[in-house]
Every structure is written in C-alpha cells, then in structure tokens.
PDB file of C-alpha atoms and ligand atoms in Angstrom:
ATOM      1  CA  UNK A 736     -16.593   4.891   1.659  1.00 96.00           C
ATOM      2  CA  UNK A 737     -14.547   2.695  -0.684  1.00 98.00           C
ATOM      3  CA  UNK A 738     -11.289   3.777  -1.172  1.00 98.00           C
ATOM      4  CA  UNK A 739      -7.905   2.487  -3.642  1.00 98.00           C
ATOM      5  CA  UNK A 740      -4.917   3.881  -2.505  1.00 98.00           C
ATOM      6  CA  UNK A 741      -2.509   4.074  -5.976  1.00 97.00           C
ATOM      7  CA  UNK A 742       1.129   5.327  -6.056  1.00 97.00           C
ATOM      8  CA  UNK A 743       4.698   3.500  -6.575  1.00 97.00           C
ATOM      9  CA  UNK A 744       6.590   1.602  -3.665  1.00 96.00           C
ATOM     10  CA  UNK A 745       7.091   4.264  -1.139  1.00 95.00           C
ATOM     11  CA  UNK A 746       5.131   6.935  -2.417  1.00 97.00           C
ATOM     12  CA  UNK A 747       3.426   6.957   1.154  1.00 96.00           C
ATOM     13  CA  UNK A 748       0.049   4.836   0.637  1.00 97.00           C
ATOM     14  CA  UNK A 749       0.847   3.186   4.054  1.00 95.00           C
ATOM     15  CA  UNK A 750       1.185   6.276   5.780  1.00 95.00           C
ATOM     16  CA  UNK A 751      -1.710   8.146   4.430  1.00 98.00           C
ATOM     17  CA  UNK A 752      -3.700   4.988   4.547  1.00 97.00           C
ATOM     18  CA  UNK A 753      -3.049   5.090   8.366  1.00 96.00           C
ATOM     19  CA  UNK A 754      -4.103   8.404   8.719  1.00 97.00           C
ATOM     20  CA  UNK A 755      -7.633   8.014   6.681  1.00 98.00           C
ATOM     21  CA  UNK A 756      -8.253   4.728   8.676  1.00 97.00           C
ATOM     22  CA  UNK A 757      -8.333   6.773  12.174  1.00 96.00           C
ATOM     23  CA  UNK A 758      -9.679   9.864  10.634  1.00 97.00           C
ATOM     24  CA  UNK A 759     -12.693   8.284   9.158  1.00 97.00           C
ATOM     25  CA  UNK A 760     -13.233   4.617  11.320  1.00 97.00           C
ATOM     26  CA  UNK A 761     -12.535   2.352   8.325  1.00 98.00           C
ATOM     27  CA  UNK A 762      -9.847  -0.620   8.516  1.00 98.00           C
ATOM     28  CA  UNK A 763      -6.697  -0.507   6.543  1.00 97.00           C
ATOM     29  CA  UNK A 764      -6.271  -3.621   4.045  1.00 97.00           C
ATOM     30  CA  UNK A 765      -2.815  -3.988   2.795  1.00 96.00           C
ATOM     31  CA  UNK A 766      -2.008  -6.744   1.038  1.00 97.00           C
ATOM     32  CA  UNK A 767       2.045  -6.115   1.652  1.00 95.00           C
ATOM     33  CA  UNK A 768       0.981  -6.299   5.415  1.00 93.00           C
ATOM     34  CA  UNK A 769      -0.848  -9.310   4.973  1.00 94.00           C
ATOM     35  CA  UNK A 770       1.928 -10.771   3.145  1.00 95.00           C
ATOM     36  CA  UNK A 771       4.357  -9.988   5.637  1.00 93.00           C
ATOM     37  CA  UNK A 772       2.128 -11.340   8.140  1.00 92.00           C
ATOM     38  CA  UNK A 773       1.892 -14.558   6.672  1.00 94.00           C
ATOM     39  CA  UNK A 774       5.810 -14.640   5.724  1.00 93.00           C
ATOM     40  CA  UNK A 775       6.625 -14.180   9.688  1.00 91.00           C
ATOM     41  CA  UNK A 776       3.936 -16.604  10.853  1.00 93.00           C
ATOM     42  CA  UNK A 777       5.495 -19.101   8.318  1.00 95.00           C
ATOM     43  CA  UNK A 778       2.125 -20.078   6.627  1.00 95.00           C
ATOM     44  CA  UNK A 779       2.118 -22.040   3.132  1.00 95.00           C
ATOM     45  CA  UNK A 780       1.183 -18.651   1.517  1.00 95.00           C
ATOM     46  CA  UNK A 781       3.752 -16.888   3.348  1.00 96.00           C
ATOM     47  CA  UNK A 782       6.706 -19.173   1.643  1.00 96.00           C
ATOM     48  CA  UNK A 783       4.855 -18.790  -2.160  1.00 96.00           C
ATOM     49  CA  UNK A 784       5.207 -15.099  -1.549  1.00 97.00           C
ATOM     50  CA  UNK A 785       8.261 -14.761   0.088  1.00 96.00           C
ATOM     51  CA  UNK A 786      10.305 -15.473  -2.895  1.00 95.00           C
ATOM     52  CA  UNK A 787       8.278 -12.765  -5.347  1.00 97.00           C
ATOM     53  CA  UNK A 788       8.669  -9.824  -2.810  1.00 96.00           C
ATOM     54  CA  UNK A 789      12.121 -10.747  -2.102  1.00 94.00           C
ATOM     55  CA  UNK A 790      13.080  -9.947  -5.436  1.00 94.00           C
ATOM     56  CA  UNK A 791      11.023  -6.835  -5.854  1.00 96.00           C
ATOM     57  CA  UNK A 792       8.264  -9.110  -8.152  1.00 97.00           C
ATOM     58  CA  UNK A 793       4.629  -8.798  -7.683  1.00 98.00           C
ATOM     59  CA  UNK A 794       2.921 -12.064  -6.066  1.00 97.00           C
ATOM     60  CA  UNK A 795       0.688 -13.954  -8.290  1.00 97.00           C
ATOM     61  CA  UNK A 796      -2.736 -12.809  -8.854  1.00 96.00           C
ATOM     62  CA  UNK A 797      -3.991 -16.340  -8.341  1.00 93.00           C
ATOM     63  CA  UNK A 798      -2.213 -15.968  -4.479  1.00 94.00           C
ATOM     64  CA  UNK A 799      -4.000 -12.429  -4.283  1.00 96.00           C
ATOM     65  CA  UNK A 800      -7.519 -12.287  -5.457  1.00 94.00           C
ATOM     66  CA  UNK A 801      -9.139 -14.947  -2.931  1.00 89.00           C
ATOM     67  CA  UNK A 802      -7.621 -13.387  -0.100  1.00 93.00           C
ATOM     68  CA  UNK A 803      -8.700  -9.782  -0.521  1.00 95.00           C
ATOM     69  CA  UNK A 804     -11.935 -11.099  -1.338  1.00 91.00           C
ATOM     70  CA  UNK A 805     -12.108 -13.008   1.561  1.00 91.00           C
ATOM     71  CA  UNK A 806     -11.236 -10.120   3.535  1.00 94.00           C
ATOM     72  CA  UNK A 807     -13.500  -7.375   2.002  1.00 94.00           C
ATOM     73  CA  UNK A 808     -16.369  -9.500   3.112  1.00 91.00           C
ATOM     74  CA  UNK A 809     -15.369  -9.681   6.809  1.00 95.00           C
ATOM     75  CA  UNK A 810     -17.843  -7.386   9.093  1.00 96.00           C
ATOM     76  CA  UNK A 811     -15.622  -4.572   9.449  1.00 96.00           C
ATOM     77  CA  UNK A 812     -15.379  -3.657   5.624  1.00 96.00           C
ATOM     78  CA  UNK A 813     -19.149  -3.314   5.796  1.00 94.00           C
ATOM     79  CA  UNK A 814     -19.261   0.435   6.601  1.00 94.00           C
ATOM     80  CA  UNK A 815     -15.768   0.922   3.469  1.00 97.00           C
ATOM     81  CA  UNK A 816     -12.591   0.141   3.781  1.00 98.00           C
ATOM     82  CA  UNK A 817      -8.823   1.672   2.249  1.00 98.00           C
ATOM     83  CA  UNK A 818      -7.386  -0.248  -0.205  1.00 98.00           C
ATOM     84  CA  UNK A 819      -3.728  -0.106   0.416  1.00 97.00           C
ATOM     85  CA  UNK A 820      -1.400  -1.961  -2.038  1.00 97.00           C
ATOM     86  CA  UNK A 821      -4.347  -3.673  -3.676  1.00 98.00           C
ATOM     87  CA  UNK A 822      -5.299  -4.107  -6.850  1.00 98.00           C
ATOM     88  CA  UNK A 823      -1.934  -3.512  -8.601  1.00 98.00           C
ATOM     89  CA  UNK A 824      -2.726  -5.430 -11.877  1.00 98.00           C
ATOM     90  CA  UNK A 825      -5.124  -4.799 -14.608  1.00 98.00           C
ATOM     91  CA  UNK A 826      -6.624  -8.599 -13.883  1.00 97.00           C
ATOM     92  CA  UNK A 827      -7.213  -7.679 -10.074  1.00 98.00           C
ATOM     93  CA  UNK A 828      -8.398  -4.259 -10.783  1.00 98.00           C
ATOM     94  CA  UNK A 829     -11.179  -6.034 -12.778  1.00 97.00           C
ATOM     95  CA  UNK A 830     -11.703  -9.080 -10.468  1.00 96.00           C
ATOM     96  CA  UNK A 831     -12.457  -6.029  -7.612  1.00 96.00           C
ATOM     97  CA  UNK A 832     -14.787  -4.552  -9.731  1.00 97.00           C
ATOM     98  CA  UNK A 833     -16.652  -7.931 -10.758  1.00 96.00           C
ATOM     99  CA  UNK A 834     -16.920  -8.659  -7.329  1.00 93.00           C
ATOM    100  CA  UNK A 835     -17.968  -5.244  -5.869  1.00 95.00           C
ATOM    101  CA  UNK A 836     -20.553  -5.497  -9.264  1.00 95.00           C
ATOM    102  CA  UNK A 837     -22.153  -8.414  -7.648  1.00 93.00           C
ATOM    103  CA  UNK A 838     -22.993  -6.486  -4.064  1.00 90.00           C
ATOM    104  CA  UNK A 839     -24.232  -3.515  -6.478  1.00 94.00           C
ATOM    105  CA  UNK A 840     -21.496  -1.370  -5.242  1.00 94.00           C
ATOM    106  CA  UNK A 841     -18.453   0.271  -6.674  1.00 96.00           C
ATOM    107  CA  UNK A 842     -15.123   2.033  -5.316  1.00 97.00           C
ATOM    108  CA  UNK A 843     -15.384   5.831  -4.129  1.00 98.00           C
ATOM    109  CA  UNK A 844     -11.877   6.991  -5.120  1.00 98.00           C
ATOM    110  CA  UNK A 845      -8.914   5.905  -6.234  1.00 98.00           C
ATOM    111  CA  UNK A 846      -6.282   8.300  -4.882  1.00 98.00           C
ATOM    112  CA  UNK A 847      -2.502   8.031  -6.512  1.00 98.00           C
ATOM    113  CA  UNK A 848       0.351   9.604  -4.470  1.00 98.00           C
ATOM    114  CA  UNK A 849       2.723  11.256  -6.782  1.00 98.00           C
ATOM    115  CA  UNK A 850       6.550  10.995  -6.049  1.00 97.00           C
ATOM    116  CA  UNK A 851       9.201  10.691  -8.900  1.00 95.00           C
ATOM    117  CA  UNK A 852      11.160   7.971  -8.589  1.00 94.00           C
ATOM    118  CA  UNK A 853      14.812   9.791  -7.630  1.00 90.00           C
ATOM    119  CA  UNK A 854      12.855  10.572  -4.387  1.00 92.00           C
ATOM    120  CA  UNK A 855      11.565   7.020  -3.917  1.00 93.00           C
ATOM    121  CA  UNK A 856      14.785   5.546  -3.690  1.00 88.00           C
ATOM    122  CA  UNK A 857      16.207   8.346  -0.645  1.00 85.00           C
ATOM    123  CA  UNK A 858      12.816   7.234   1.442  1.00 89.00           C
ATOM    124  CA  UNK A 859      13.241   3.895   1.021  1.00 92.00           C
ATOM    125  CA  UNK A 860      16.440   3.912   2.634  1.00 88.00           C
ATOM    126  CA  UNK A 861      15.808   5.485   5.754  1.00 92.00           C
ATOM    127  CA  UNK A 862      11.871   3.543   6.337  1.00 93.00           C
ATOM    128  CA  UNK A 863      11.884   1.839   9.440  1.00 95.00           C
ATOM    129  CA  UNK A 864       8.679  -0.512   9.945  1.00 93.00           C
ATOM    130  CA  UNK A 865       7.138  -2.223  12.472  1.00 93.00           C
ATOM    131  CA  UNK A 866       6.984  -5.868  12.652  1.00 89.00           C
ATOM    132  CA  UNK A 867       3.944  -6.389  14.935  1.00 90.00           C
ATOM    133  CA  UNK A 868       1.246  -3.514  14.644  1.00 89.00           C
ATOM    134  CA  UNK A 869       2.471  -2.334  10.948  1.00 87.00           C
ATOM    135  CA  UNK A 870       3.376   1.477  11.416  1.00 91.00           C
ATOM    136  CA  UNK A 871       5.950   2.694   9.225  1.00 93.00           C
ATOM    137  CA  UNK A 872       8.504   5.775  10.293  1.00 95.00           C
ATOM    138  CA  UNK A 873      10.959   7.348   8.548  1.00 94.00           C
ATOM    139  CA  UNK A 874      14.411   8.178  10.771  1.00 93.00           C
ATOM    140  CA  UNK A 875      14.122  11.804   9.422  1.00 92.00           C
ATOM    141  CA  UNK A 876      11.136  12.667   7.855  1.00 92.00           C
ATOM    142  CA  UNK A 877       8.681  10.788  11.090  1.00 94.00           C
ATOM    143  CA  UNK A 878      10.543   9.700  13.715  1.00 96.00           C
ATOM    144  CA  UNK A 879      10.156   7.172  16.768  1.00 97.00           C
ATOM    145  CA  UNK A 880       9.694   8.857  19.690  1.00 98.00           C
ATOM    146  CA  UNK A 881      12.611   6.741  21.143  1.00 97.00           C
ATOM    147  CA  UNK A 882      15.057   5.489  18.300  1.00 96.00           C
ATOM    148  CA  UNK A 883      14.210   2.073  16.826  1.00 97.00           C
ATOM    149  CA  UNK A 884      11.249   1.427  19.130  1.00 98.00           C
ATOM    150  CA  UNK A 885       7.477   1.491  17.911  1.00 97.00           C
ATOM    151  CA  UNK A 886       4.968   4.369  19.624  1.00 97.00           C
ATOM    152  CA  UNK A 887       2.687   2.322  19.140  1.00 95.00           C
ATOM    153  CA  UNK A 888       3.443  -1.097  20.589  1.00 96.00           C
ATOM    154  CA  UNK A 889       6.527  -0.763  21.628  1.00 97.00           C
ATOM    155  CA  UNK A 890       7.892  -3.624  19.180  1.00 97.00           C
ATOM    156  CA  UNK A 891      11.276  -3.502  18.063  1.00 97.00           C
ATOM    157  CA  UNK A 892      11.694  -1.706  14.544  1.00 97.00           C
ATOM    158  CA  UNK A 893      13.287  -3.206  11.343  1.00 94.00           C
ATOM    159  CA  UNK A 894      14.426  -2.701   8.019  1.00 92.00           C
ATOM    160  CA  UNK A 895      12.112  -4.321   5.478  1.00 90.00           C
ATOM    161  CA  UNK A 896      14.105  -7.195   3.257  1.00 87.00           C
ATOM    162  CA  UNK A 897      12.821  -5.035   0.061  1.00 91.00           C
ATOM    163  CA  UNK A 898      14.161  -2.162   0.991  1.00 91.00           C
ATOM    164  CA  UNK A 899      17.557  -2.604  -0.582  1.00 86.00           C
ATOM    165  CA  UNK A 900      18.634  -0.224  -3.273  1.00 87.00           C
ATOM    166  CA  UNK A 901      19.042  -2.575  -6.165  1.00 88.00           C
ATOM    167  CA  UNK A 902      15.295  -4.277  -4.668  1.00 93.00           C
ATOM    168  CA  UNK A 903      13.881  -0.707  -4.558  1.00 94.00           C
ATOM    169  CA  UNK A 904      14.452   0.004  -8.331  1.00 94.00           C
ATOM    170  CA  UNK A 905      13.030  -3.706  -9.730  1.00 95.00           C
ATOM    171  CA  UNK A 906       9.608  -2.762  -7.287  1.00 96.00           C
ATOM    172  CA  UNK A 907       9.380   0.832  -9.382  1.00 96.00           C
ATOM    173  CA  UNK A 908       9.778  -1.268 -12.991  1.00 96.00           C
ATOM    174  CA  UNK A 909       7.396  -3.261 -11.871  1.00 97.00           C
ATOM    175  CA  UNK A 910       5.212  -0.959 -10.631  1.00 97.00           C
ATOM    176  CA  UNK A 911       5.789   1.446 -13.953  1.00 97.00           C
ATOM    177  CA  UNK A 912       4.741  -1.443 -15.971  1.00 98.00           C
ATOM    178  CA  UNK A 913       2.175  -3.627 -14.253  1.00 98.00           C
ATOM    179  CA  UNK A 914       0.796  -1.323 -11.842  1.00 98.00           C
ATOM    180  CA  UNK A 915       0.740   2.559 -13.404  1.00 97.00           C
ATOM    181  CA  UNK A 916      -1.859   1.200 -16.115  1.00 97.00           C
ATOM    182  CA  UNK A 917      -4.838   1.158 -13.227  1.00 98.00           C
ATOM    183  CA  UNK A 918      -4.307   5.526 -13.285  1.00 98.00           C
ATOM    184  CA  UNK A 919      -6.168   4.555 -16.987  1.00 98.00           C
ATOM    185  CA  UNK A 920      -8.185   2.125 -16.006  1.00 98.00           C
ATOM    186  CA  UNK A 921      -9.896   4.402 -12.592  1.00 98.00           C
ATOM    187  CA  UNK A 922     -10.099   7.558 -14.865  1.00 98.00           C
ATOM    188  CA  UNK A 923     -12.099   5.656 -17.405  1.00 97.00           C
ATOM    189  CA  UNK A 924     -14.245   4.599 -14.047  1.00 96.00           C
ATOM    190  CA  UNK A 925     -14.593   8.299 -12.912  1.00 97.00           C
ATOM    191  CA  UNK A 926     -13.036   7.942  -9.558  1.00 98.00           C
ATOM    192  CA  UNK A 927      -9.485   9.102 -10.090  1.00 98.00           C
ATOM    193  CA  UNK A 928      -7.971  11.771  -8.422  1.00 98.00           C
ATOM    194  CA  UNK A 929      -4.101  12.503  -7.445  1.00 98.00           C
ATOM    195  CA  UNK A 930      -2.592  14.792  -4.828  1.00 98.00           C
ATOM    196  CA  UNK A 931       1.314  15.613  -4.743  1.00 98.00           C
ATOM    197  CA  UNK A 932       3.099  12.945  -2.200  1.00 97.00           C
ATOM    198  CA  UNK A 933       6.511  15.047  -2.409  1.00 97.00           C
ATOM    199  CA  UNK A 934       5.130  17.561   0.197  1.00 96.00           C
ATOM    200  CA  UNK A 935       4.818  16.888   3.932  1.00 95.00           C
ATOM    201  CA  UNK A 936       2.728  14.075   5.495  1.00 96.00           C
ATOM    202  CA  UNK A 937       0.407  16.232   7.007  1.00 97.00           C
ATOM    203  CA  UNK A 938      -0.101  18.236   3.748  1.00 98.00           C
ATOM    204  CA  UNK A 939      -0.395  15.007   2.096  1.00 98.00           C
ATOM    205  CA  UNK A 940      -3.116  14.031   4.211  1.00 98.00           C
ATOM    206  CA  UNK A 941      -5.183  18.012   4.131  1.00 98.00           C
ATOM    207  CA  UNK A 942      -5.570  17.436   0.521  1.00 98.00           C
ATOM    208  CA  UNK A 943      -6.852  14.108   0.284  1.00 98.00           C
ATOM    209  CA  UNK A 944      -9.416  14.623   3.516  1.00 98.00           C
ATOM    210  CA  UNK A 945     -10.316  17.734   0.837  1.00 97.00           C
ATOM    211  CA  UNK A 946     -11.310  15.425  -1.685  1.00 97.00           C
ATOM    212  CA  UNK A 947     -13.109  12.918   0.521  1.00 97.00           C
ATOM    213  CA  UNK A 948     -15.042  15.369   2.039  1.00 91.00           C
TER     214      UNK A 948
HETATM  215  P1  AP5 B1003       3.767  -3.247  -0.331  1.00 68.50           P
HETATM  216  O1  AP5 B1003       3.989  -3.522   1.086  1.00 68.50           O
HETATM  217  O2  AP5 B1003       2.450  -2.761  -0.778  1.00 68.50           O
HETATM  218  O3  AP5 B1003       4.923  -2.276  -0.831  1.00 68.50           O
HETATM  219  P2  AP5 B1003       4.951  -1.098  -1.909  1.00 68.50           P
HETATM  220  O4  AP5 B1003       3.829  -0.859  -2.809  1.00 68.50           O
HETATM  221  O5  AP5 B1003       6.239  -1.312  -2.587  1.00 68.50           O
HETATM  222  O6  AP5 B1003       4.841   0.140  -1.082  1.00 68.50           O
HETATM  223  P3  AP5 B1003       5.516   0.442   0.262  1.00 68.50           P
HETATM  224  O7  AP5 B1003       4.789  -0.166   1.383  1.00 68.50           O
HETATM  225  O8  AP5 B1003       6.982   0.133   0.118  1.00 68.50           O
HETATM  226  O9  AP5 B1003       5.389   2.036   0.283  1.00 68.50           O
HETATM  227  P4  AP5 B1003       4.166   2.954   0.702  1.00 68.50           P
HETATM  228  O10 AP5 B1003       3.640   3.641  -0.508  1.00 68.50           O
HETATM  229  O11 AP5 B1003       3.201   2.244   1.584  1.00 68.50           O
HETATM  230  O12 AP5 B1003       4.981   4.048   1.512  1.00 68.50           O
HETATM  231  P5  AP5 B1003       5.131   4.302   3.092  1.00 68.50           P
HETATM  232  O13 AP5 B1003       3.891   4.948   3.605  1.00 68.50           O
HETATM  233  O14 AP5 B1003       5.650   3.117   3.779  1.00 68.50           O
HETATM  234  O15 AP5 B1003       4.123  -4.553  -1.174  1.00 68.50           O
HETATM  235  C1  AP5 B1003       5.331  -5.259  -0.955  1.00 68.50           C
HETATM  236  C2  AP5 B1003       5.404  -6.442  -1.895  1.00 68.50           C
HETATM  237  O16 AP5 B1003       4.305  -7.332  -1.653  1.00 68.50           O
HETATM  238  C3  AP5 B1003       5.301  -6.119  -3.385  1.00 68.50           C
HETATM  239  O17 AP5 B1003       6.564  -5.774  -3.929  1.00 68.50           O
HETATM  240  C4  AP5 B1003       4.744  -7.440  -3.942  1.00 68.50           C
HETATM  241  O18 AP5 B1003       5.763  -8.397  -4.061  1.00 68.50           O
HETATM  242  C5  AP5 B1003       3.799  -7.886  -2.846  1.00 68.50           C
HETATM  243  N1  AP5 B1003       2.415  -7.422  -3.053  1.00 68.50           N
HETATM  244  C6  AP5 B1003       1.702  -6.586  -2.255  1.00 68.50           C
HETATM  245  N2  AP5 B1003       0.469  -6.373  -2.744  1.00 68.50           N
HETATM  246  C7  AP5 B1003       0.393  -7.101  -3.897  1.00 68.50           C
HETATM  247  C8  AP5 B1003      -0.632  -7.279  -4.875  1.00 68.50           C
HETATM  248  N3  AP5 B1003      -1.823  -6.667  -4.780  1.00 68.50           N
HETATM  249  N4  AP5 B1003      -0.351  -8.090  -5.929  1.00 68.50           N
HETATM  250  C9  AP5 B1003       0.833  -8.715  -6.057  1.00 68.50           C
HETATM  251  N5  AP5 B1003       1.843  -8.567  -5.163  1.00 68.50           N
HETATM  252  C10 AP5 B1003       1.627  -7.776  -4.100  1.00 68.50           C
HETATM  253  O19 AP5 B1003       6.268   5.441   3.033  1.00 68.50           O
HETATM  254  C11 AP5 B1003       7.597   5.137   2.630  1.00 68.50           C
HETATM  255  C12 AP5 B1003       8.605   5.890   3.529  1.00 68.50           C
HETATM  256  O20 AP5 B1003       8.513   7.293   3.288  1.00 68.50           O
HETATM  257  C13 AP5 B1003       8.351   5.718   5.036  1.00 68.50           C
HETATM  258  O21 AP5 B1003       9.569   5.679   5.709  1.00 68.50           O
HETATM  259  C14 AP5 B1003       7.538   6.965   5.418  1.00 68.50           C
HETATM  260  O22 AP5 B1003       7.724   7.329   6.775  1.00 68.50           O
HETATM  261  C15 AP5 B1003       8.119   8.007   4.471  1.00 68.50           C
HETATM  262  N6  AP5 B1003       7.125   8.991   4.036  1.00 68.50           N
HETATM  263  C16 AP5 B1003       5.804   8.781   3.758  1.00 68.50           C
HETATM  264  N7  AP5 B1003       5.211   9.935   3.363  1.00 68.50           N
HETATM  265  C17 AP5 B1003       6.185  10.892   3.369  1.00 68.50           C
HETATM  266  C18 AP5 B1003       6.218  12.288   3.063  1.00 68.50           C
HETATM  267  N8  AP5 B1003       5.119  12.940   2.633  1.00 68.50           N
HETATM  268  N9  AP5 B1003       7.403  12.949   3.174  1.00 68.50           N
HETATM  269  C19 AP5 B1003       8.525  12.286   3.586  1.00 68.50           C
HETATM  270  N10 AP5 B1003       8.568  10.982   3.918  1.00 68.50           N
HETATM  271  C20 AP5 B1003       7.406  10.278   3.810  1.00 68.50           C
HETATM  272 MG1   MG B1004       3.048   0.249   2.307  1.00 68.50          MG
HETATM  273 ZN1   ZN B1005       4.108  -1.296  16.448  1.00 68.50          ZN
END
C-alpha cells in the first residue's frame, strides 16, 4: 500500500502518519524528518536546507527528488510506504509518478487532512517534537507522559525553529500556493480522498483506517 499524506503545515500528517505506520507495518518517509536529520548531523545537505525551512520556504526540488527516490527503493518500502511531507510541488508530484511508472506501479491514496488555517497557527504553538526518534506531542491536545520528555526514547523535547508565528504563516502561503495544487493533480489520478483533521486524533485516524480498508 502506497500512500501520500496531503494537508498544510500542522494539519497532523506526522501524527496520523505515525499511527498508519504501526497500524499497517509500513515505514514513515518524511522528508521534514529527513531534513532535520541532516540539519542536526551537520551534513552538506543539511546546511542547503537549513536556510529554506528556516524561513518557512520549501527546499529545492533539485535537493528533494534524488533523495526520496533513493529512499523509496530501500528494502523496507518494498511491501508500501506513507508519504509524509512528500511530494509538495507539481514537479515532484510528477517526478514520483515517472518513477513509480517505471516499476509499473502507482500510489494507493492520497489522503489530505483538512484544518483551516486560524487553527493551524494555535497547534503550532503548543507542538513539542522530538529530536531523536521524531514523535511529535502537543502540550494539550497529546501530552508527554512526563512534561518535556519523549515516551518514546526518553530524549529531551524541543520547539521546532519553524514553529514561530510569523514562520508558521509564510509555511501556509507556501503551502496554499505551491503545495494545495497536488488536491487537483491526485483527483485527476483517482486516488484522492480527504477526512476532517479538526476532530480528535483518534477520530482522525478511524476514518482514514475506513478508507484504507
Ligand atoms: P515538514 O516537517 O513536512 O513540515 P510541515 O508540512 O510544515 O508540516 P508539519 O510537520 O509542521 O505538520 P504535520 O502536518 O506533520 O502536523 P503534526 O502531526 O506535527 O516540513 C518542514 C520544512 O521542510 C518545510 O517547510 C520545507 O522547508 C521543508 N520540506 C519538507 N519536505 C519538503 C519537500 N517535499 N519539498 C521541499 N521542501 C520540503 O501536528 C501538528 C501539531 O498538532 C502537533 O503538536 C500535534 O500533536 C497536534 N495535532 C495533530 N493532530 C491533532 C488533532 N487531530 N487535534 C489536535 N491536535 C493535533
Ligand atoms: Mg510533520
Ligand atoms: Zn523520542
């Protein structure tokens, strides 16, 4: 099972990515994650794209495209994978479907998480992330079990630099302008489908295991 997950900064594609990756056995692939990765671990790519996400700009595609494709064709994307963050430009949308063309496959669904933006801007502000395994809480809406320390690895949590207010709003003009587009370009492809992201996580999550099946 192929899936895109689609939906503006913070609409919850990390967090319902997360939950479809244990639910059905399939990695996670977030480019933001990668990114970040790359940014702590002070790599060449990690300085180019340091200074895009910093100011809420997308990375270039050129900095993009070879790494998820290097990814995707790693052994444990052969039984699907969840597209987190990725493709988020018409030009990668179609580079992912060239390349999935040329293994005679194609993605499953494309899922977009709706949230308006006035509510994008309150979660933003209180997402807490961690810096070693990835998981992502919120201090009201999904708590730590013990305040600013990861369940999961016990890492210290942190702030993302993009988080910022002013940061927050250049991330949703970028995302109304460059990224909204791919809704378009999935329905055209058949696989489209949305569920309501202003509801609870775990509602969330019931409706899109409903469409998966
Ligand atoms: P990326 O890391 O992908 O950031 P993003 O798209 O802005 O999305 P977020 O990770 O901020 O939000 P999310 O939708 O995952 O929400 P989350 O689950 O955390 O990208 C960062 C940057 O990297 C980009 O700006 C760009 O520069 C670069 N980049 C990445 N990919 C790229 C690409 N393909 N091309 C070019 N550049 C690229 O949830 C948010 C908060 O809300 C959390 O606190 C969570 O706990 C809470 N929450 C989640 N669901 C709910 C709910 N139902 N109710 C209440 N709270 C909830
Ligand atoms: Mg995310
Ligand atoms: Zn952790």
């Amino acid at each position: 099972m192929k899936i895109i997950m689609l939906g503006a900064p913070g609409a919850g594609k990390g967090t319902q990515a997360r939950m479809i990756s244990e639910k059905y056995g399939i990695p996670q692939i977030s480019t933001g994650d990668i990114f970040r990765a790359n940014i702590r671990n002070e790599t060449e790519l990690g300085k180019k794209a340091k200074s895009y996400m910093d100011q809420g700009l997308l990375v270039p595609d050129e900095l993009t495209l070879d790494l998820v494709v290097d990814r995707l064709a790693q052994d444990d994307c052969a039984g699907g994978y969840i597209l987190d963050g990725f493709p988020r430009t018409i030009p990668q949308a179609e580079a992912l479907t060239g390349a999935l063309k040329e293994q005679n496959t194609k993605i499953d669904f494309a899922i977009d998480v709706e949230v308006p933006d006035d509510n994008i801007v309150q979660r933003m502000s209180g997402r807490r992330a961690c810096p070693k395994c990835g998981a992502t809480y919120h201090i009201r809406y999904n708590p730590p079990q013990q305040d600013g320390i990861c369940d999961g690895c016990g890492a210290e949590l942190i702030q993302r630099e993009d988080d910022k207010a002013e940061t927050v709003q250049k991330r949703l003009t970028v995302y109304h302008s460059q990224t909204q587009p791919l809704i378009e370009y999935y329905k055209e492809q058949g696989c489209m489908h949305s569920v309501d992201g202003t509801r609870t996580m775990e509602e969330v999550f019931g409706d899109i295991c409903a469409l998966l099946g």
